[in-house]
Amino acid sequence: MFRNHDRILTSHGGSLPRPADVRSHVLAKAAGHAFDEAALDRELSHGIQNAVREQMAAGLDLVNDGELSKVNFKFYTQSRIGGFEMLPAEQGRRLDITARDQVRYADYFRANPVPWLKNPPTTRPVCVRDLHYVGQVDLARDIANLKNAGAAYGTAGLFMTALAPSSIEHWMANRHYADDEAFVRAIAEVMRTEYEAISAAGFLLQIDAPDLLDAWNCHPNMSVAEYRAHTEMRIDVLNDALRNIPREKIRIHVCWGSYHGPHSDDIPLADMIDLIFRVKAGCYNIEASSPGHAHEMAVFETIKLPHDTSLMPGVVGHFCDQLEHPLAV
């Protein structure tokens, strides 16, 4: 874990704006359309060099590749895992993080539909056989690009993101494994390949696990006790997938979902923080800038971090239409 006793180190959540040429090629690849692989390789290499340079120029200490090769969670998942088929949407499952809000604010969402409500997908990934890892080429390219950019600009603080098993569960339905736990454990064992490769490359591994908090909104009929049990199992599975990586080489990101909407029924941090702290991580990155959750940093006045770990509160948001003033940040 990167530490500094003289000042607070700075970093960010992972995803940065993609250059237009990179975005067009990555979207084409994700959609299965024809694209120029050599051009994409060049554009990613150049784009990641610029991303690292600009992060350092902005004063960030711990930087990454901007996730330039990963257009979104869904396509990233599909590029890393085999064993699914794209089936008609009604045959799959997509957990909806606006579900609780839609119950109370149906008129709002009719007037302001989020993208997946406005243009619902026609197909969804469905697990139909044993899952296996297929992302070796893309992962090797991501690692090489970040290593090269880090060496070019002399930064020692490099991190790379990977999606948690239970967040992948959001994007893929299960028709093969006996139950939810067997399915999540299969995803975890597949993704362990990626987690360990990122750590072995010398990067800080950031596990993106928004589902640990935002899945509450996906299950509007669950009580807090039921949701805690739901989350506990998924944390145990994640920890098992991280078993070969030292705690200090891992940080975890959690949030309440970045969709535009009221967020009035998000689960309080106080109801979940003890479980979040059970994740094997040396640093906990928790959303702390949104109007609905900025006040929740007060929980740390009474709830202490696990020994020898650190807190990374997110003090600049990305789902609010207003920009935070630098003096407020």
mmCIF file of C-alpha atoms in Angstrom:
data_model
loop_
_atom_site.group_PDB
_atom_site.id
_atom_site.type_symbol
_atom_site.label_atom_id
_atom_site.label_comp_id
_atom_site.label_asym_id
_atom_site.label_seq_id
_atom_site.Cartn_x
_atom_site.Cartn_y
_atom_site.Cartn_z
ATOM 1 C CA MET A 1 0.000 0.000 0.000
ATOM 2 C CA PHE A 2 1.273 3.460 -0.876
ATOM 3 C CA ARG A 3 1.605 5.664 2.205
ATOM 4 C CA ASN A 4 2.889 9.155 2.976
ATOM 5 C CA HIS A 5 3.136 10.548 6.473
ATOM 6 C CA ASP A 6 3.618 14.167 5.341
ATOM 7 C CA ARG A 7 0.475 14.709 3.255
ATOM 8 C CA ILE A 8 -2.688 13.044 1.991
ATOM 9 C CA LEU A 9 -2.118 11.082 -1.210
ATOM 10 C CA THR A 10 -4.580 11.563 -4.061
ATOM 11 C CA SER A 11 -6.084 9.159 -6.565
ATOM 12 C CA HIS A 12 -9.390 8.567 -8.369
ATOM 13 C CA GLY A 13 -12.014 5.898 -8.950
ATOM 14 C CA GLY A 14 -10.670 4.514 -12.227
ATOM 15 C CA SER A 15 -12.598 5.525 -15.351
ATOM 16 C CA LEU A 16 -11.484 8.587 -17.339
ATOM 17 C CA PRO A 17 -12.866 10.135 -20.562
ATOM 18 C CA ARG A 18 -11.797 8.155 -23.612
ATOM 19 C CA PRO A 19 -10.312 9.904 -26.676
ATOM 20 C CA ALA A 20 -12.755 9.787 -29.605
ATOM 21 C CA ASP A 21 -10.611 7.449 -31.716
ATOM 22 C CA VAL A 22 -10.130 5.009 -28.828
ATOM 23 C CA ARG A 23 -13.820 5.094 -27.957
ATOM 24 C CA SER A 24 -14.969 4.391 -31.518
ATOM 25 C CA HIS A 25 -12.679 1.356 -31.874
ATOM 26 C CA VAL A 26 -13.432 -0.012 -28.413
ATOM 27 C CA LEU A 27 -17.180 0.321 -29.014
ATOM 28 C CA ALA A 28 -16.861 -1.421 -32.371
ATOM 29 C CA LYS A 29 -14.929 -4.280 -30.792
ATOM 30 C CA ALA A 30 -17.437 -4.601 -27.954
ATOM 31 C CA ALA A 31 -20.357 -4.697 -30.406
ATOM 32 C CA GLY A 32 -18.673 -7.339 -32.562
ATOM 33 C CA HIS A 33 -18.278 -5.007 -35.539
ATOM 34 C CA ALA A 34 -15.280 -4.862 -37.848
ATOM 35 C CA PHE A 35 -12.407 -2.740 -36.513
ATOM 36 C CA ASP A 36 -8.694 -2.226 -37.062
ATOM 37 C CA GLU A 37 -6.905 -4.177 -34.304
ATOM 38 C CA ALA A 38 -3.508 -2.613 -35.061
ATOM 39 C CA ALA A 39 -5.027 0.883 -34.951
ATOM 40 C CA LEU A 40 -6.706 0.112 -31.636
ATOM 41 C CA ASP A 41 -3.402 -1.088 -30.175
ATOM 42 C CA ARG A 42 -1.674 2.132 -31.261
ATOM 43 C CA GLU A 43 -4.494 4.353 -30.016
ATOM 44 C CA LEU A 44 -4.662 2.618 -26.635
ATOM 45 C CA SER A 45 -0.901 2.861 -26.145
ATOM 46 C CA HIS A 46 -0.905 6.559 -27.030
ATOM 47 C CA GLY A 47 -4.087 7.282 -25.071
ATOM 48 C CA ILE A 48 -2.823 5.599 -21.909
ATOM 49 C CA GLN A 49 0.482 7.474 -22.129
ATOM 50 C CA ASN A 50 -1.500 10.725 -22.255
ATOM 51 C CA ALA A 51 -3.842 9.613 -19.468
ATOM 52 C CA VAL A 52 -0.947 8.888 -17.111
ATOM 53 C CA ARG A 53 0.798 12.151 -18.020
ATOM 54 C CA GLU A 54 -2.356 14.217 -17.454
ATOM 55 C CA GLN A 55 -3.151 12.523 -14.143
ATOM 56 C CA MET A 56 0.330 13.315 -12.875
ATOM 57 C CA ALA A 57 0.096 16.900 -14.158
ATOM 58 C CA ALA A 58 -3.154 17.264 -12.220
ATOM 59 C CA GLY A 59 -1.343 16.289 -9.019
ATOM 60 C CA LEU A 60 -2.571 12.721 -8.588
ATOM 61 C CA ASP A 61 -0.229 10.363 -6.786
ATOM 62 C CA LEU A 62 -1.781 6.996 -7.643
ATOM 63 C CA VAL A 63 -2.699 6.790 -11.323
ATOM 64 C CA ASN A 64 -4.021 4.207 -13.761
ATOM 65 C CA ASP A 65 -4.754 3.610 -17.443
ATOM 66 C CA GLY A 66 -8.099 5.412 -17.250
ATOM 67 C CA GLU A 67 -9.771 2.082 -18.093
ATOM 68 C CA LEU A 68 -9.532 3.225 -21.720
ATOM 69 C CA SER A 69 -9.874 -0.330 -23.064
ATOM 70 C CA LYS A 70 -13.043 -1.038 -21.023
ATOM 71 C CA VAL A 71 -16.052 0.793 -22.400
ATOM 72 C CA ASN A 72 -18.404 -0.352 -19.610
ATOM 73 C CA PHE A 73 -18.907 -3.152 -17.080
ATOM 74 C CA LYS A 74 -21.054 -5.264 -19.415
ATOM 75 C CA PHE A 75 -18.655 -5.403 -22.345
ATOM 76 C CA TYR A 76 -15.651 -5.712 -20.041
ATOM 77 C CA THR A 77 -17.257 -8.767 -18.425
ATOM 78 C CA GLN A 78 -17.993 -10.339 -21.801
ATOM 79 C CA SER A 79 -14.387 -9.816 -22.945
ATOM 80 C CA ARG A 80 -12.972 -11.595 -19.900
ATOM 81 C CA ILE A 81 -15.317 -14.545 -19.328
ATOM 82 C CA GLY A 82 -16.415 -17.395 -21.595
ATOM 83 C CA GLY A 83 -19.279 -19.793 -21.024
ATOM 84 C CA PHE A 84 -22.216 -17.509 -21.795
ATOM 85 C CA GLU A 85 -24.456 -16.893 -24.783
ATOM 86 C CA MET A 86 -26.240 -13.726 -25.814
ATOM 87 C CA LEU A 87 -29.934 -14.615 -25.575
ATOM 88 C CA PRO A 88 -33.107 -12.533 -25.982
ATOM 89 C CA ALA A 89 -33.318 -10.013 -23.163
ATOM 90 C CA GLU A 90 -36.469 -11.515 -21.661
ATOM 91 C CA GLN A 91 -34.572 -14.800 -21.141
ATOM 92 C CA GLY A 92 -31.799 -13.098 -19.167
ATOM 93 C CA ARG A 93 -31.648 -11.098 -15.986
ATOM 94 C CA ARG A 94 -30.409 -7.604 -15.445
ATOM 95 C CA LEU A 95 -30.607 -6.327 -11.896
ATOM 96 C CA ASP A 96 -31.761 -2.716 -12.002
ATOM 97 C CA ILE A 97 -30.123 -0.282 -9.588
ATOM 98 C CA THR A 98 -33.018 2.152 -10.013
ATOM 99 C CA ALA A 99 -35.622 -0.396 -8.855
ATOM 100 C CA ARG A 100 -36.355 1.161 -5.436
ATOM 101 C CA ASP A 101 -36.405 4.681 -6.834
ATOM 102 C CA GLN A 102 -38.790 3.603 -9.587
ATOM 103 C CA VAL A 103 -41.317 2.438 -6.989
ATOM 104 C CA ARG A 104 -41.484 5.870 -5.361
ATOM 105 C CA TYR A 105 -40.664 8.118 -8.306
ATOM 106 C CA ALA A 106 -42.317 6.446 -11.290
ATOM 107 C CA ASP A 107 -43.267 9.804 -12.822
ATOM 108 C CA TYR A 108 -39.669 11.037 -12.570
ATOM 109 C CA PHE A 109 -38.309 8.051 -14.491
ATOM 110 C CA ARG A 110 -40.993 8.307 -17.149
ATOM 111 C CA ALA A 111 -39.917 11.908 -17.712
ATOM 112 C CA ASN A 112 -36.183 11.275 -17.257
ATOM 113 C CA PRO A 113 -35.456 7.681 -18.290
ATOM 114 C CA VAL A 114 -31.968 6.377 -17.535
ATOM 115 C CA PRO A 115 -30.261 4.896 -20.623
ATOM 116 C CA TRP A 116 -31.206 1.266 -20.004
ATOM 117 C CA LEU A 117 -34.872 2.226 -19.549
ATOM 118 C CA LYS A 118 -34.893 4.496 -22.605
ATOM 119 C CA ASN A 119 -33.155 1.994 -24.893
ATOM 120 C CA PRO A 120 -33.419 -1.451 -23.260
ATOM 121 C CA PRO A 121 -31.066 -4.106 -24.657
ATOM 122 C CA THR A 122 -32.489 -6.748 -26.957
ATOM 123 C CA THR A 123 -30.067 -9.441 -25.745
ATOM 124 C CA ARG A 124 -28.335 -10.261 -22.468
ATOM 125 C CA PRO A 125 -25.490 -12.635 -21.502
ATOM 126 C CA VAL A 126 -26.670 -15.898 -19.971
ATOM 127 C CA CYS A 127 -24.299 -18.492 -18.472
ATOM 128 C CA VAL A 128 -25.061 -21.803 -20.182
ATOM 129 C CA ARG A 129 -21.898 -23.842 -19.475
ATOM 130 C CA ASP A 130 -18.837 -23.864 -17.205
ATOM 131 C CA LEU A 131 -17.283 -20.400 -17.025
ATOM 132 C CA HIS A 132 -13.646 -19.906 -18.015
ATOM 133 C CA TYR A 133 -11.234 -17.004 -18.459
ATOM 134 C CA VAL A 134 -10.755 -15.717 -22.033
ATOM 135 C CA GLY A 135 -9.211 -12.292 -21.409
ATOM 136 C CA GLN A 136 -5.535 -13.211 -21.585
ATOM 137 C CA VAL A 137 -4.701 -11.090 -24.653
ATOM 138 C CA ASP A 138 -6.612 -8.000 -23.528
ATOM 139 C CA LEU A 139 -5.231 -8.275 -19.984
ATOM 140 C CA ALA A 140 -1.639 -8.613 -21.206
ATOM 141 C CA ARG A 141 -2.091 -5.540 -23.419
ATOM 142 C CA ASP A 142 -3.578 -3.516 -20.533
ATOM 143 C CA ILE A 143 -0.715 -4.468 -18.227
ATOM 144 C CA ALA A 144 1.969 -3.684 -20.826
ATOM 145 C CA ASN A 145 0.423 -0.327 -21.693
ATOM 146 C CA LEU A 146 0.227 0.791 -18.072
ATOM 147 C CA LYS A 147 3.742 -0.423 -17.295
ATOM 148 C CA ASN A 148 5.136 1.458 -20.274
ATOM 149 C CA ALA A 149 3.281 4.659 -19.405
ATOM 150 C CA GLY A 150 4.379 4.449 -15.776
ATOM 151 C CA ALA A 151 8.008 3.982 -16.808
ATOM 152 C CA ALA A 152 7.817 6.850 -19.286
ATOM 153 C CA TYR A 153 6.620 9.349 -16.690
ATOM 154 C CA GLY A 154 8.361 8.021 -13.610
ATOM 155 C CA THR A 155 5.383 7.402 -11.362
ATOM 156 C CA ALA A 156 5.675 4.725 -8.719
ATOM 157 C CA GLY A 157 1.980 4.697 -7.872
ATOM 158 C CA LEU A 158 0.107 2.582 -10.433
ATOM 159 C CA PHE A 159 -3.227 0.873 -9.909
ATOM 160 C CA MET A 160 -5.426 -1.249 -12.164
ATOM 161 C CA THR A 161 -9.103 -2.022 -11.749
ATOM 162 C CA ALA A 162 -10.968 -5.323 -11.974
ATOM 163 C CA LEU A 163 -14.622 -6.090 -11.377
ATOM 164 C CA ALA A 164 -15.816 -8.013 -8.320
ATOM 165 C CA PRO A 165 -17.548 -11.385 -8.886
ATOM 166 C CA SER A 166 -20.851 -10.162 -7.462
ATOM 167 C CA SER A 167 -20.827 -7.106 -9.726
ATOM 168 C CA ILE A 168 -20.335 -9.403 -12.717
ATOM 169 C CA GLU A 169 -23.335 -11.362 -11.434
ATOM 170 C CA HIS A 170 -25.426 -8.242 -12.103
ATOM 171 C CA TRP A 171 -24.708 -8.466 -15.812
ATOM 172 C CA MET A 172 -25.054 -12.186 -16.438
ATOM 173 C CA ALA A 173 -27.948 -14.562 -15.833
ATOM 174 C CA ASN A 174 -27.350 -18.137 -14.682
ATOM 175 C CA ARG A 175 -28.812 -21.214 -16.345
ATOM 176 C CA HIS A 176 -25.977 -23.590 -15.563
ATOM 177 C CA TYR A 177 -24.949 -23.548 -11.903
ATOM 178 C CA ALA A 178 -27.089 -24.994 -9.115
ATOM 179 C CA ASP A 179 -27.679 -21.758 -7.189
ATOM 180 C CA ASP A 180 -26.510 -18.158 -6.753
ATOM 181 C CA GLU A 181 -23.579 -19.061 -4.510
ATOM 182 C CA ALA A 182 -22.228 -21.690 -6.914
ATOM 183 C CA PHE A 183 -22.563 -19.174 -9.752
ATOM 184 C CA VAL A 184 -20.760 -16.365 -7.904
ATOM 185 C CA ARG A 185 -18.016 -18.762 -6.798
ATOM 186 C CA ALA A 186 -17.497 -19.853 -10.397
ATOM 187 C CA ILE A 187 -17.179 -16.216 -11.496
ATOM 188 C CA ALA A 188 -14.721 -15.572 -8.666
ATOM 189 C CA GLU A 189 -12.501 -18.488 -9.598
ATOM 190 C CA VAL A 190 -12.390 -17.282 -13.204
ATOM 191 C CA MET A 191 -11.592 -13.682 -12.222
ATOM 192 C CA ARG A 192 -8.887 -14.808 -9.794
ATOM 193 C CA THR A 193 -6.700 -15.188 -12.897
ATOM 194 C CA GLU A 194 -7.015 -11.458 -13.560
ATOM 195 C CA TYR A 195 -6.677 -10.345 -9.948
ATOM 196 C CA GLU A 196 -3.444 -12.271 -9.457
ATOM 197 C CA ALA A 197 -1.973 -11.167 -12.802
ATOM 198 C CA ILE A 198 -2.574 -7.485 -11.961
ATOM 199 C CA SER A 199 -0.922 -7.881 -8.573
ATOM 200 C CA ALA A 200 1.989 -9.883 -10.020
ATOM 201 C CA ALA A 201 2.600 -7.028 -12.473
ATOM 202 C CA GLY A 202 3.385 -4.800 -9.491
ATOM 203 C CA PHE A 203 0.205 -2.724 -9.598
ATOM 204 C CA LEU A 204 -2.139 -1.952 -6.756
ATOM 205 C CA LEU A 205 -5.250 -4.037 -7.486
ATOM 206 C CA GLN A 206 -8.486 -2.072 -7.234
ATOM 207 C CA ILE A 207 -11.558 -4.261 -6.905
ATOM 208 C CA ASP A 208 -14.646 -2.457 -8.185
ATOM 209 C CA ALA A 209 -17.563 -3.726 -6.081
ATOM 210 C CA PRO A 210 -20.363 -1.172 -6.411
ATOM 211 C CA ASP A 211 -22.838 -4.007 -5.911
ATOM 212 C CA LEU A 212 -22.000 -4.304 -2.208
ATOM 213 C CA LEU A 213 -24.065 -1.135 -1.696
ATOM 214 C CA ASP A 214 -26.020 -0.515 -4.897
ATOM 215 C CA ALA A 215 -27.509 -4.027 -5.088
ATOM 216 C CA TRP A 216 -29.787 -2.927 -2.243
ATOM 217 C CA ASN A 217 -31.648 -0.876 -4.833
ATOM 218 C CA CYS A 218 -31.895 -3.909 -7.110
ATOM 219 C CA HIS A 219 -33.868 -5.873 -4.511
ATOM 220 C CA PRO A 220 -36.702 -3.594 -3.346
ATOM 221 C CA ASN A 221 -38.402 -6.370 -1.389
ATOM 222 C CA MET A 222 -35.390 -7.217 0.795
ATOM 223 C CA SER A 223 -35.113 -6.131 4.418
ATOM 224 C CA VAL A 224 -31.812 -4.822 5.754
ATOM 225 C CA ALA A 225 -31.188 -8.149 7.513
ATOM 226 C CA GLU A 226 -31.860 -10.084 4.311
ATOM 227 C CA TYR A 227 -29.626 -7.772 2.311
ATOM 228 C CA ARG A 228 -26.788 -8.108 4.809
ATOM 229 C CA ALA A 229 -26.965 -11.898 4.480
ATOM 230 C CA HIS A 230 -27.043 -11.517 0.679
ATOM 231 C CA THR A 231 -23.914 -9.355 0.813
ATOM 232 C CA GLU A 232 -22.041 -11.430 3.394
ATOM 233 C CA MET A 233 -21.919 -14.456 1.103
ATOM 234 C CA ARG A 234 -20.608 -12.369 -1.770
ATOM 235 C CA ILE A 235 -17.885 -10.812 0.404
ATOM 236 C CA ASP A 236 -16.770 -14.271 1.549
ATOM 237 C CA VAL A 237 -16.521 -15.362 -2.085
ATOM 238 C CA LEU A 238 -14.542 -12.245 -3.027
ATOM 239 C CA ASN A 239 -12.109 -12.769 -0.169
ATOM 240 C CA ASP A 240 -11.538 -16.346 -1.303
ATOM 241 C CA ALA A 241 -10.686 -15.082 -4.803
ATOM 242 C CA LEU A 242 -8.140 -12.687 -3.238
ATOM 243 C CA ARG A 243 -6.539 -15.342 -1.053
ATOM 244 C CA ASN A 244 -3.130 -15.270 -2.761
ATOM 245 C CA ILE A 245 -2.717 -11.477 -2.793
ATOM 246 C CA PRO A 246 -1.442 -9.567 0.271
ATOM 247 C CA ARG A 247 -4.058 -7.304 1.808
ATOM 248 C CA GLU A 248 -1.873 -4.212 1.448
ATOM 249 C CA LYS A 249 -1.774 -4.692 -2.340
ATOM 250 C CA ILE A 250 -5.583 -4.400 -2.654
ATOM 251 C CA ARG A 251 -8.022 -1.529 -2.452
ATOM 252 C CA ILE A 252 -11.760 -1.748 -2.939
ATOM 253 C CA HIS A 253 -14.211 0.741 -4.427
ATOM 254 C CA VAL A 254 -17.860 0.781 -3.342
ATOM 255 C CA CYS A 255 -20.647 3.240 -4.146
ATOM 256 C CA TRP A 256 -24.407 3.577 -4.446
ATOM 257 C CA GLY A 257 -24.505 3.657 -8.246
ATOM 258 C CA SER A 258 -23.871 6.648 -10.467
ATOM 259 C CA TYR A 259 -27.214 6.851 -12.266
ATOM 260 C CA HIS A 260 -29.056 10.176 -12.410
ATOM 261 C CA GLY A 261 -31.965 9.935 -10.002
ATOM 262 C CA PRO A 262 -33.218 10.710 -6.488
ATOM 263 C CA HIS A 263 -31.241 8.021 -4.585
ATOM 264 C CA SER A 264 -33.568 8.617 -1.625
ATOM 265 C CA ASP A 265 -33.722 4.914 -0.712
ATOM 266 C CA ASP A 266 -29.997 4.086 -0.845
ATOM 267 C CA ILE A 267 -28.967 1.900 2.061
ATOM 268 C CA PRO A 268 -27.229 3.910 4.829
ATOM 269 C CA LEU A 269 -23.489 3.362 5.139
ATOM 270 C CA ALA A 270 -23.924 2.723 8.870
ATOM 271 C CA ASP A 271 -25.958 -0.401 8.055
ATOM 272 C CA MET A 272 -23.177 -1.883 5.909
ATOM 273 C CA ILE A 273 -19.799 -0.504 6.960
ATOM 274 C CA ASP A 274 -18.908 -3.437 9.203
ATOM 275 C CA LEU A 275 -19.402 -5.798 6.259
ATOM 276 C CA ILE A 276 -17.420 -3.552 3.886
ATOM 277 C CA PHE A 277 -14.562 -3.675 6.367
ATOM 278 C CA ARG A 278 -14.616 -7.484 6.154
ATOM 279 C CA VAL A 279 -13.325 -7.272 2.571
ATOM 280 C CA LYS A 280 -9.643 -8.170 2.408
ATOM 281 C CA ALA A 281 -8.272 -4.771 1.408
ATOM 282 C CA GLY A 282 -5.666 -2.319 2.592
ATOM 283 C CA CYS A 283 -7.663 0.709 1.428
ATOM 284 C CA TYR A 284 -11.404 1.406 1.258
ATOM 285 C CA ASN A 285 -12.586 3.830 -1.434
ATOM 286 C CA ILE A 286 -16.109 4.988 -0.508
ATOM 287 C CA GLU A 287 -18.222 7.579 -2.317
ATOM 288 C CA ALA A 288 -18.356 10.693 -0.130
ATOM 289 C CA SER A 289 -19.242 13.646 -2.354
ATOM 290 C CA SER A 290 -22.821 13.036 -3.512
ATOM 291 C CA PRO A 291 -25.650 15.033 -1.905
ATOM 292 C CA GLY A 292 -27.216 11.890 -0.468
ATOM 293 C CA HIS A 293 -24.069 10.540 1.142
ATOM 294 C CA ALA A 294 -21.626 13.348 1.959
ATOM 295 C CA HIS A 295 -22.951 13.405 5.528
ATOM 296 C CA GLU A 296 -22.154 9.719 6.038
ATOM 297 C CA MET A 297 -18.454 10.267 6.608
ATOM 298 C CA ALA A 298 -19.610 11.026 10.144
ATOM 299 C CA VAL A 299 -19.830 7.264 10.749
ATOM 300 C CA PHE A 300 -16.046 7.240 11.037
ATOM 301 C CA GLU A 301 -16.260 9.324 14.196
ATOM 302 C CA THR A 302 -17.385 6.158 15.981
ATOM 303 C CA ILE A 303 -16.489 3.292 13.618
ATOM 304 C CA LYS A 304 -12.755 2.784 13.200
ATOM 305 C CA LEU A 305 -10.887 1.377 10.228
ATOM 306 C CA PRO A 306 -9.412 -2.123 10.479
ATOM 307 C CA HIS A 307 -5.824 -2.121 11.723
ATOM 308 C CA ASP A 308 -3.215 -0.871 9.253
ATOM 309 C CA THR A 309 -5.715 0.116 6.564
ATOM 310 C CA SER A 310 -6.662 3.479 5.058
ATOM 311 C CA LEU A 311 -9.764 5.311 3.885
ATOM 312 C CA MET A 312 -10.061 6.890 0.417
ATOM 313 C CA PRO A 313 -13.231 9.020 0.471
ATOM 314 C CA GLY A 314 -14.370 10.089 -2.984
ATOM 315 C CA VAL A 315 -14.596 13.887 -2.712
ATOM 316 C CA VAL A 316 -15.366 14.641 -6.373
ATOM 317 C CA GLY A 317 -18.465 13.051 -7.911
ATOM 318 C CA HIS A 318 -19.354 12.220 -11.500
ATOM 319 C CA PHE A 319 -23.119 11.647 -11.557
ATOM 320 C CA CYS A 320 -24.152 15.103 -10.373
ATOM 321 C CA ASP A 321 -24.624 17.714 -13.118
ATOM 322 C CA GLN A 322 -22.912 20.381 -11.013
ATOM 323 C CA LEU A 323 -19.142 20.623 -10.598
ATOM 324 C CA GLU A 324 -17.743 20.765 -7.099
ATOM 325 C CA HIS A 325 -15.809 23.962 -6.371
ATOM 326 C CA PRO A 326 -12.103 23.250 -5.758
ATOM 327 C CA LEU A 327 -12.197 25.079 -2.405
ATOM 328 C CA ALA A 328 -15.071 22.846 -1.292
ATOM 329 C CA VAL A 329 -13.132 19.764 -2.371
#
